[in-house]
Amino acid sequence: MPAGASRIYVSHLAGVAVFDPNGDHVGRVRDLVAMLRLAGRPPRVLGLVVEVVTRRRIFLPMTRVTGVESGQVITTGVVNMRRFEQRPTETLVLGELLDRTVRLVETGEDVTVLDVAMAQLPARREWEIDKVFVRRGRSGALRRRGETLTVDWSAVTGFSLEEHGQGAENLLATFERLRPADLANVLHHLSAKRRGEVAAALDDERLADVLEELPDDDQVEILGKLEEERAADVLEAMDPDDAADLLSELPERDKERLLALMRPREAADMRRLMSYEEGSAGGLMTTEPIVLRPDATVADALARVRNQDLTPALAAQVYVCRPPDETPTGRYLGTIHFQRLLRDPPFTLVGSAVDTDLRPLRPETPLTVVAGHLATYNLLAAPVVDEGGSLLGAVTVDDVLDHLLPTDWRERELHGGVPIPEVGDGR
């Protein structure tokens, strides 16, 4: 497997060593975990099953894989040692997809799966299985080996959920089509038992997106039914301000246990956000805006803005600061709005194009002043800067609306919205 390869055949990963950033051996890859999807869409690779030195098998999310290089996998260094347990919607790639008989869509011919390949999506940390390496003719000791070929995932049939009639998986695949707010609508109307079952089967990032759209009571209930290690992972996947709000709803003992299980950097962000007064700019802000150094180019800024994981409000502008690049940053220099990025040549340095006309917000700025500031200057977001001139985060218009609307607005909205699929009440 060549270093830096854009596509990796999963059989090459079997038994590969896993290391942390310091070069310490973590374990070896024993399988990959994927989620099959409907309508021929390529499966999403959720993570790796890694056997650590104690022979325990753990789950390593792909979001914590920083490199898949020749003969090794590099992690962020933070590994959850909870024993791996396969969920109903998960498929083991090596154990369940290989040696499987599927059918070529074009010819209707049966072929045997020898391998599958995964590729990383551009500008994202997600991986998908997009290629299938197959052999013509059924497998078997008495049969001659047929021709082998590599085809797109959509060129074969026999993997998808609807073809195998898997009820729970089919239900969750239907949920996958919904926007997070619409799936929150569904979960809100389910019984507590069914709500817990669906939440347990969703992957961490999907569950994080949905939790952000649920009322506080539903958030606390769902988080409380998760194992503590997984609850910490889900909190890390949430937007920092939403995660901090949810943590604030928990008893002090539970809150501290979850913070102790989180990565130090993430836990520090949570504690910092919870230290600000509720309803202030500091309490409303996210700690993960787009931060660039002044010597970055407009092309660099546009590449960051294209990240589809960003909300429209966060992607509307970038913040130029002296290093360090993570909040709290070095000295805040100014903001560049998306329209300005589109007007300037790609090679332009962002340091020469910053807008310094508007004063940034202070963390203690009250909600009403923050709302007025965004409305007066027609902004989707605004920087929050401390007395020393460091950027602490950014307040977005969606978070301001969350706090300006009536406290029960989510419950009111969830009684309307999209129709609820026929899923039963879980009793």
Short mmCIF file of C-alpha atoms in Angstrom, two decimals:
data_model
loop_
_atom_site.label_atom_id
_atom_site.label_comp_id
_atom_site.label_asym_id
_atom_site.label_seq_id
_atom_site.Cartn_x
_atom_site.Cartn_y
_atom_site.Cartn_z
CA MET A 1 0.00 0.00 0.00
CA PRO A 2 1.87 3.09 -1.16
CA ALA A 3 2.13 6.06 1.15
CA GLY A 4 -0.42 8.75 0.48
CA ALA A 5 -2.58 6.48 -1.70
CA SER A 6 -5.99 8.01 -2.37
CA ARG A 7 -7.67 4.58 -2.49
CA ILE A 8 -6.91 1.64 -0.21
CA TYR A 9 -7.95 -1.98 -0.63
CA VAL A 10 -9.17 -3.14 2.74
CA SER A 11 -7.43 -6.53 2.59
CA HIS A 12 -4.15 -4.59 2.76
CA LEU A 13 -5.19 -3.27 6.17
CA ALA A 14 -5.69 -6.68 7.78
CA GLY A 15 -3.09 -7.10 10.52
CA VAL A 16 -1.55 -3.65 9.92
CA ALA A 17 0.02 -2.09 13.01
CA VAL A 18 -1.64 0.94 14.62
CA PHE A 19 0.57 3.60 16.22
CA ASP A 20 -0.04 6.80 18.16
CA PRO A 21 1.65 10.07 17.05
CA ASN A 22 4.68 9.31 19.26
CA GLY A 23 5.31 6.03 17.50
CA ASP A 24 4.06 3.84 20.35
CA HIS A 25 2.35 0.63 19.25
CA VAL A 26 -1.40 0.57 19.96
CA GLY A 27 -2.45 -2.70 18.32
CA ARG A 28 -3.30 -4.26 14.95
CA VAL A 29 -6.23 -3.84 12.57
CA ARG A 30 -8.53 -6.89 12.58
CA ASP A 31 -11.49 -5.53 10.62
CA LEU A 32 -13.25 -2.42 9.38
CA VAL A 33 -16.74 -1.29 10.36
CA ALA A 34 -19.03 0.14 7.67
CA MET A 35 -22.66 1.22 7.39
CA LEU A 36 -24.53 0.00 4.31
CA ARG A 37 -26.88 2.48 2.66
CA LEU A 38 -29.87 2.35 0.36
CA ALA A 39 -30.14 3.03 -3.39
CA GLY A 40 -26.66 1.79 -4.24
CA ARG A 41 -24.93 4.52 -2.29
CA PRO A 42 -21.37 3.62 -1.23
CA PRO A 43 -21.13 2.46 2.39
CA ARG A 44 -19.56 4.82 4.86
CA VAL A 45 -16.55 3.46 6.75
CA LEU A 46 -17.13 4.22 10.42
CA GLY A 47 -13.88 2.95 11.89
CA LEU A 48 -11.46 0.11 12.52
CA VAL A 49 -11.62 -2.88 14.84
CA VAL A 50 -8.22 -2.89 16.52
CA GLU A 51 -6.83 -5.68 18.67
CA VAL A 52 -4.71 -4.13 21.40
CA VAL A 53 -1.86 -5.82 23.25
CA THR A 54 -4.24 -7.34 25.83
CA ARG A 55 -6.06 -9.07 22.91
CA ARG A 56 -9.13 -6.94 23.59
CA ARG A 57 -10.78 -5.68 20.41
CA ILE A 58 -11.72 -2.02 20.47
CA PHE A 59 -13.32 0.41 18.03
CA LEU A 60 -11.19 3.19 16.51
CA PRO A 61 -13.35 5.80 14.69
CA MET A 62 -12.04 7.01 11.32
CA THR A 63 -12.26 10.55 12.70
CA ARG A 64 -9.36 9.60 14.98
CA VAL A 65 -7.23 8.18 12.17
CA THR A 66 -4.77 10.83 11.01
CA GLY A 67 -2.86 8.72 8.50
CA VAL A 68 -3.07 5.45 6.60
CA GLU A 69 0.46 5.00 5.36
CA SER A 70 2.58 2.16 4.05
CA GLY A 71 2.16 -0.71 6.50
CA GLN A 72 0.76 1.35 9.37
CA VAL A 73 -2.17 3.37 10.69
CA ILE A 74 -1.55 6.55 12.71
CA THR A 75 -4.10 7.71 15.30
CA THR A 76 -4.66 10.95 17.19
CA GLY A 77 -3.25 9.21 20.26
CA VAL A 78 -6.57 9.13 22.12
CA VAL A 79 -7.98 5.59 22.08
CA ASN A 80 -11.16 4.44 23.78
CA MET A 81 -10.43 1.04 25.36
CA ARG A 82 -14.10 0.00 25.57
CA ARG A 83 -14.58 -3.48 24.08
CA PHE A 84 -15.97 -3.36 20.53
CA GLU A 85 -19.60 -4.42 20.17
CA GLN A 86 -21.15 -4.50 16.72
CA ARG A 87 -24.38 -2.50 16.37
CA PRO A 88 -27.39 -3.63 14.32
CA THR A 89 -26.65 -1.18 11.49
CA GLU A 90 -22.95 -2.01 11.25
CA THR A 91 -21.25 -4.42 8.87
CA LEU A 92 -17.79 -5.94 9.32
CA VAL A 93 -16.05 -5.44 6.00
CA LEU A 94 -13.52 -8.28 6.13
CA GLY A 95 -15.80 -10.64 8.00
CA GLU A 96 -19.09 -10.05 6.16
CA LEU A 97 -18.48 -8.48 2.73
CA LEU A 98 -15.57 -10.49 1.33
CA ASP A 99 -16.20 -13.90 -0.29
CA ARG A 100 -19.80 -12.87 -0.75
CA THR A 101 -21.71 -13.63 -3.97
CA VAL A 102 -23.18 -10.55 -5.62
CA ARG A 103 -24.48 -9.77 -9.09
CA LEU A 104 -23.24 -7.43 -11.81
CA VAL A 105 -26.00 -4.95 -12.63
CA GLU A 106 -25.11 -4.71 -16.32
CA THR A 107 -25.05 -8.43 -17.13
CA GLY A 108 -26.89 -10.09 -14.24
CA GLU A 109 -23.90 -12.38 -13.77
CA ASP A 110 -23.00 -13.74 -10.33
CA VAL A 111 -19.52 -12.77 -9.11
CA THR A 112 -17.56 -13.33 -5.92
CA VAL A 113 -16.23 -10.40 -3.89
CA LEU A 114 -12.47 -10.71 -3.41
CA ASP A 115 -11.82 -7.26 -1.99
CA VAL A 116 -13.26 -3.76 -1.67
CA ALA A 117 -11.51 -0.41 -1.76
CA MET A 118 -12.17 2.69 0.28
CA ALA A 119 -11.39 6.30 -0.55
CA GLN A 120 -11.37 9.45 1.54
CA LEU A 121 -13.89 12.11 0.55
CA PRO A 122 -12.31 15.40 -0.59
CA ALA A 123 -11.83 17.99 2.16
CA ARG A 124 -13.37 15.64 4.75
CA ARG A 125 -12.24 12.96 7.17
CA GLU A 126 -14.93 10.55 6.02
CA TRP A 127 -14.17 7.39 4.05
CA GLU A 128 -16.46 5.47 1.69
CA ILE A 129 -16.19 2.05 0.05
CA ASP A 130 -16.40 2.96 -3.63
CA LYS A 131 -14.84 0.02 -5.51
CA VAL A 132 -15.39 -3.75 -5.51
CA PHE A 133 -12.82 -6.28 -6.76
CA VAL A 134 -14.66 -9.38 -7.98
CA ARG A 135 -14.10 -12.70 -9.76
CA ARG A 136 -16.47 -14.04 -12.38
CA GLY A 137 -17.91 -17.46 -11.61
CA ARG A 138 -18.90 -18.78 -8.19
CA SER A 139 -16.21 -19.64 -5.69
CA GLY A 140 -15.39 -23.26 -4.93
CA ALA A 141 -12.50 -25.71 -4.97
CA LEU A 142 -13.76 -27.59 -8.07
CA ARG A 143 -14.29 -24.49 -10.16
CA ARG A 144 -11.67 -22.84 -12.31
CA ARG A 145 -10.69 -19.35 -11.43
CA GLY A 146 -12.46 -16.85 -13.63
CA GLU A 147 -11.60 -13.35 -14.79
CA THR A 148 -11.16 -10.69 -12.12
CA LEU A 149 -12.23 -7.08 -12.48
CA THR A 150 -12.74 -3.93 -10.41
CA VAL A 151 -16.11 -2.16 -10.61
CA ASP A 152 -17.86 0.71 -8.90
CA TRP A 153 -19.93 -0.10 -5.82
CA SER A 154 -23.09 0.87 -7.75
CA ALA A 155 -22.22 -1.65 -10.50
CA VAL A 156 -23.07 -4.63 -8.28
CA THR A 157 -26.20 -5.63 -6.45
CA GLY A 158 -26.58 -7.92 -3.47
CA PHE A 159 -25.12 -5.75 -0.71
CA SER A 160 -27.93 -3.28 -0.12
CA LEU A 161 -30.24 -3.34 2.86
CA GLU A 162 -33.51 -3.60 0.95
CA GLU A 163 -32.36 -6.76 -0.82
CA HIS A 164 -31.78 -8.58 2.42
CA GLY A 165 -34.94 -7.46 4.19
CA GLN A 166 -33.16 -6.40 7.35
CA GLY A 167 -35.92 -4.63 9.27
CA ALA A 168 -34.00 -2.61 11.85
CA GLU A 169 -31.27 -1.70 9.37
CA ASN A 170 -33.85 -0.71 6.77
CA LEU A 171 -35.57 1.53 9.30
CA LEU A 172 -32.31 3.27 10.17
CA ALA A 173 -31.41 3.62 6.52
CA THR A 174 -34.71 5.45 6.09
CA PHE A 175 -33.73 7.71 8.99
CA GLU A 176 -30.41 8.39 7.27
CA ARG A 177 -32.24 10.20 4.50
CA LEU A 178 -33.69 12.72 6.96
CA ARG A 179 -32.09 15.99 7.93
CA PRO A 180 -30.99 16.07 11.59
CA ALA A 181 -33.88 18.36 12.54
CA ASP A 182 -36.39 16.03 10.87
CA LEU A 183 -34.89 12.95 12.51
CA ALA A 184 -35.12 14.81 15.82
CA ASN A 185 -38.82 15.22 15.07
CA VAL A 186 -39.14 11.45 14.67
CA LEU A 187 -37.19 10.64 17.84
CA HIS A 188 -39.14 13.16 19.89
CA HIS A 189 -42.40 11.33 19.12
CA LEU A 190 -41.09 7.81 19.77
CA SER A 191 -41.45 6.04 23.10
CA ALA A 192 -38.47 6.33 25.42
CA LYS A 193 -37.59 2.68 24.77
CA ARG A 194 -37.61 3.02 20.98
CA ARG A 195 -35.83 6.37 21.17
CA GLY A 196 -33.01 4.74 23.11
CA GLU A 197 -32.77 1.86 20.61
CA VAL A 198 -32.51 4.19 17.62
CA ALA A 199 -30.00 6.46 19.35
CA ALA A 200 -27.83 3.45 20.24
CA ALA A 201 -27.75 2.33 16.60
CA LEU A 202 -26.83 5.73 15.10
CA ASP A 203 -23.14 6.48 14.62
CA ASP A 204 -21.60 9.11 16.89
CA GLU A 205 -21.57 12.00 14.43
CA ARG A 206 -25.13 11.42 13.26
CA LEU A 207 -26.37 11.17 16.85
CA ALA A 208 -24.46 14.34 17.73
CA ASP A 209 -26.18 16.24 14.89
CA VAL A 210 -29.59 15.01 16.03
CA LEU A 211 -29.03 15.80 19.71
CA GLU A 212 -28.34 19.41 18.77
CA GLU A 213 -31.89 19.64 17.39
CA LEU A 214 -33.70 18.05 20.35
CA PRO A 215 -35.20 19.70 23.45
CA ASP A 216 -33.07 19.62 26.60
CA ASP A 217 -35.09 16.84 28.27
CA ASP A 218 -34.68 14.52 25.27
CA GLN A 219 -30.95 15.28 25.09
CA VAL A 220 -30.38 14.43 28.74
CA GLU A 221 -32.51 11.25 28.50
CA ILE A 222 -30.65 9.92 25.45
CA LEU A 223 -27.20 10.80 26.75
CA GLY A 224 -28.01 9.12 30.06
CA LYS A 225 -28.79 5.82 28.32
CA LEU A 226 -25.43 5.67 26.54
CA GLU A 227 -22.33 4.08 28.02
CA GLU A 228 -20.17 6.82 29.51
CA GLU A 229 -17.31 6.36 27.04
CA ARG A 230 -19.68 6.63 24.09
CA ALA A 231 -21.48 9.59 25.64
CA ALA A 232 -18.12 11.39 25.82
CA ASP A 233 -17.45 10.56 22.14
CA VAL A 234 -20.85 11.94 21.12
CA LEU A 235 -20.27 15.14 23.10
CA GLU A 236 -16.95 15.59 21.30
CA ALA A 237 -18.72 15.22 17.95
CA MET A 238 -21.27 17.95 18.83
CA ASP A 239 -20.68 21.64 18.22
CA PRO A 240 -18.79 22.85 21.30
CA ASP A 241 -21.43 25.36 22.36
CA ASP A 242 -24.24 22.79 22.10
CA ALA A 243 -22.20 20.21 23.98
CA ALA A 244 -21.45 22.72 26.73
CA ASP A 245 -25.15 23.55 27.03
CA LEU A 246 -25.98 19.85 27.34
CA LEU A 247 -23.27 19.26 29.94
CA SER A 248 -24.63 22.16 31.94
CA GLU A 249 -27.96 20.30 32.24
CA LEU A 250 -26.31 17.30 33.94
CA PRO A 251 -25.64 16.76 37.64
CA GLU A 252 -22.16 17.93 38.64
CA ARG A 253 -20.87 14.39 39.25
CA ASP A 254 -22.01 13.13 35.83
CA LYS A 255 -20.63 16.20 34.12
CA GLU A 256 -17.17 15.76 35.65
CA ARG A 257 -17.07 12.05 34.77
CA LEU A 258 -17.82 12.79 31.13
CA LEU A 259 -15.30 15.63 30.96
CA ALA A 260 -12.63 13.31 32.35
CA LEU A 261 -13.31 10.85 29.50
CA MET A 262 -13.03 13.48 26.77
CA ARG A 263 -9.86 14.50 24.98
CA PRO A 264 -8.08 17.20 27.02
CA ARG A 265 -8.45 19.81 24.30
CA GLU A 266 -12.18 19.17 23.91
CA ALA A 267 -12.73 19.11 27.67
CA ALA A 268 -10.87 22.42 28.02
CA ASP A 269 -13.17 24.01 25.43
CA MET A 270 -16.23 22.72 27.30
CA ARG A 271 -15.02 24.09 30.63
CA ARG A 272 -14.20 27.44 29.07
CA LEU A 273 -17.65 27.75 27.49
CA MET A 274 -19.41 26.76 30.71
CA SER A 275 -17.47 29.43 32.62
CA TYR A 276 -19.29 32.24 30.78
CA GLU A 277 -22.63 33.64 31.83
CA GLU A 278 -25.59 31.97 30.12
CA GLY A 279 -26.93 34.24 27.38
CA SER A 280 -23.66 36.13 26.98
CA ALA A 281 -21.54 36.15 23.81
CA GLY A 282 -19.08 33.81 25.54
CA GLY A 283 -21.84 31.38 26.45
CA LEU A 284 -23.33 31.48 22.94
CA MET A 285 -20.17 31.21 20.86
CA THR A 286 -18.60 28.22 19.17
CA THR A 287 -14.88 27.70 19.74
CA GLU A 288 -14.32 26.28 16.23
CA PRO A 289 -14.59 29.10 13.65
CA ILE A 290 -12.37 29.14 10.55
CA VAL A 291 -9.06 30.67 11.67
CA LEU A 292 -6.28 31.58 9.23
CA ARG A 293 -2.90 33.21 9.61
CA PRO A 294 -2.30 36.47 7.71
CA ASP A 295 0.10 34.77 5.27
CA ALA A 296 -2.60 32.33 4.09
CA THR A 297 -4.09 32.99 0.65
CA VAL A 298 -7.64 33.53 -0.53
CA ALA A 299 -7.38 30.08 -2.16
CA ASP A 300 -6.58 28.60 1.28
CA ALA A 301 -9.59 30.38 2.76
CA LEU A 302 -11.95 29.15 0.06
CA ALA A 303 -10.71 25.58 0.56
CA ARG A 304 -11.59 25.84 4.26
CA VAL A 305 -14.99 27.39 3.53
CA ARG A 306 -15.88 24.50 1.19
CA ASN A 307 -15.92 22.05 4.10
CA GLN A 308 -19.49 20.73 3.94
CA ASP A 309 -19.47 19.93 7.66
CA LEU A 310 -19.58 23.66 8.41
CA THR A 311 -22.90 25.40 8.94
CA PRO A 312 -23.68 28.20 6.46
CA ALA A 313 -23.21 30.75 9.25
CA LEU A 314 -19.70 29.49 10.10
CA ALA A 315 -18.75 29.23 6.43
CA ALA A 316 -19.82 32.84 5.78
CA GLN A 317 -16.52 34.33 6.92
CA VAL A 318 -13.02 33.53 8.12
CA TYR A 319 -11.08 35.08 11.00
CA VAL A 320 -7.48 36.18 10.55
CA CYS A 321 -5.26 35.85 13.61
CA ARG A 322 -1.65 35.53 14.66
CA PRO A 323 -0.66 32.02 15.76
CA PRO A 324 -1.68 29.89 17.54
CA ASP A 325 -4.49 29.05 15.13
CA GLU A 326 -6.82 27.36 17.64
CA THR A 327 -8.93 29.39 20.03
CA PRO A 328 -7.93 31.21 22.08
CA THR A 329 -5.68 32.37 19.26
CA GLY A 330 -2.91 34.89 18.98
CA ARG A 331 -3.87 38.48 18.26
CA TYR A 332 -7.09 38.84 16.27
CA LEU A 333 -6.50 40.93 13.11
CA GLY A 334 -9.89 41.00 11.41
CA THR A 335 -12.53 39.18 9.41
CA ILE A 336 -12.94 38.38 5.71
CA HIS A 337 -16.45 37.76 4.44
CA PHE A 338 -17.20 35.08 1.87
CA GLN A 339 -18.16 37.63 -0.83
CA ARG A 340 -14.79 39.33 -0.50
CA LEU A 341 -13.07 35.96 -0.93
CA LEU A 342 -14.94 35.47 -4.21
CA ARG A 343 -13.92 38.90 -5.51
CA ASP A 344 -10.18 38.78 -4.78
CA PRO A 345 -7.61 36.79 -6.81
CA PRO A 346 -6.77 33.37 -5.30
CA PHE A 347 -3.15 34.34 -4.60
CA THR A 348 -4.13 37.37 -2.46
CA LEU A 349 -2.90 37.13 1.13
CA VAL A 350 -5.78 37.26 3.58
CA GLY A 351 -3.77 39.57 5.81
CA SER A 352 -4.14 42.30 3.17
CA ALA A 353 -7.88 41.85 2.78
CA VAL A 354 -9.20 41.82 6.34
CA ASP A 355 -12.15 43.94 7.40
CA THR A 356 -11.31 45.83 10.59
CA ASP A 357 -14.21 48.29 10.53
CA LEU A 358 -16.45 46.44 12.99
CA ARG A 359 -15.42 46.03 16.58
CA PRO A 360 -15.54 42.43 17.80
CA LEU A 361 -17.78 41.36 20.66
CA ARG A 362 -16.55 40.82 24.22
CA PRO A 363 -17.41 37.51 25.90
CA GLU A 364 -19.54 39.29 28.52
CA THR A 365 -21.73 41.04 25.86
CA PRO A 366 -25.40 40.24 26.65
CA LEU A 367 -27.68 38.40 24.23
CA THR A 368 -29.78 41.43 23.27
CA VAL A 369 -26.68 43.40 22.28
CA VAL A 370 -25.31 40.44 20.30
CA ALA A 371 -28.61 40.11 18.44
CA GLY A 372 -28.70 43.84 17.72
CA HIS A 373 -25.11 43.76 16.45
CA LEU A 374 -25.87 40.95 13.97
CA ALA A 375 -29.11 42.62 12.82
CA THR A 376 -27.59 46.10 12.43
CA TYR A 377 -24.71 44.95 10.25
CA ASN A 378 -26.54 42.08 8.47
CA LEU A 379 -24.12 39.47 9.77
CA LEU A 380 -24.40 35.70 10.03
CA ALA A 381 -21.63 35.54 12.63
CA ALA A 382 -19.41 37.79 14.70
CA PRO A 383 -16.04 37.30 16.42
CA VAL A 384 -15.69 37.19 20.20
CA VAL A 385 -12.38 38.58 21.44
CA ASP A 386 -10.97 38.89 24.97
CA GLU A 387 -9.26 41.90 26.55
CA GLY A 388 -5.87 40.69 25.35
CA GLY A 389 -7.00 40.68 21.73
CA SER A 390 -7.21 36.89 21.30
CA LEU A 391 -10.08 35.36 19.34
CA LEU A 392 -12.13 33.15 21.65
CA GLY A 393 -14.76 32.02 19.17
CA ALA A 394 -17.64 33.24 17.04
CA VAL A 395 -21.34 33.78 17.71
CA THR A 396 -23.59 32.63 14.87
CA VAL A 397 -27.09 33.81 14.10
CA ASP A 398 -28.61 30.34 14.56
CA ASP A 399 -27.35 30.18 18.15
CA VAL A 400 -28.73 33.64 18.83
CA LEU A 401 -32.13 32.58 17.48
CA ASP A 402 -32.08 29.50 19.70
CA HIS A 403 -31.92 31.75 22.73
CA LEU A 404 -34.29 34.48 21.50
CA LEU A 405 -37.15 32.11 20.67
CA PRO A 406 -39.47 30.91 23.47
CA THR A 407 -37.93 28.22 25.66
CA ASP A 408 -40.33 25.60 24.32
CA TRP A 409 -39.87 26.45 20.64
CA ARG A 410 -38.31 23.07 19.86
CA GLU A 411 -41.28 21.23 21.34
CA ARG A 412 -43.69 23.40 19.32
CA GLU A 413 -41.70 22.86 16.13
CA LEU A 414 -41.44 19.11 16.70
CA HIS A 415 -45.23 18.83 16.82
CA GLY A 416 -45.25 20.01 13.20
CA GLY A 417 -42.56 19.29 10.63
CA VAL A 418 -42.18 16.16 8.52
CA PRO A 419 -44.50 13.15 8.71
CA ILE A 420 -43.29 10.44 11.06
CA PRO A 421 -42.38 7.10 9.39
CA GLU A 422 -44.28 4.00 10.46
CA VAL A 423 -41.83 2.72 13.06
CA GLY A 424 -44.03 1.51 15.91
CA ASP A 425 -43.81 2.66 19.48
CA GLY A 426 -41.22 0.14 20.69
CA ARG A 427 -43.45 -1.41 23.33
#
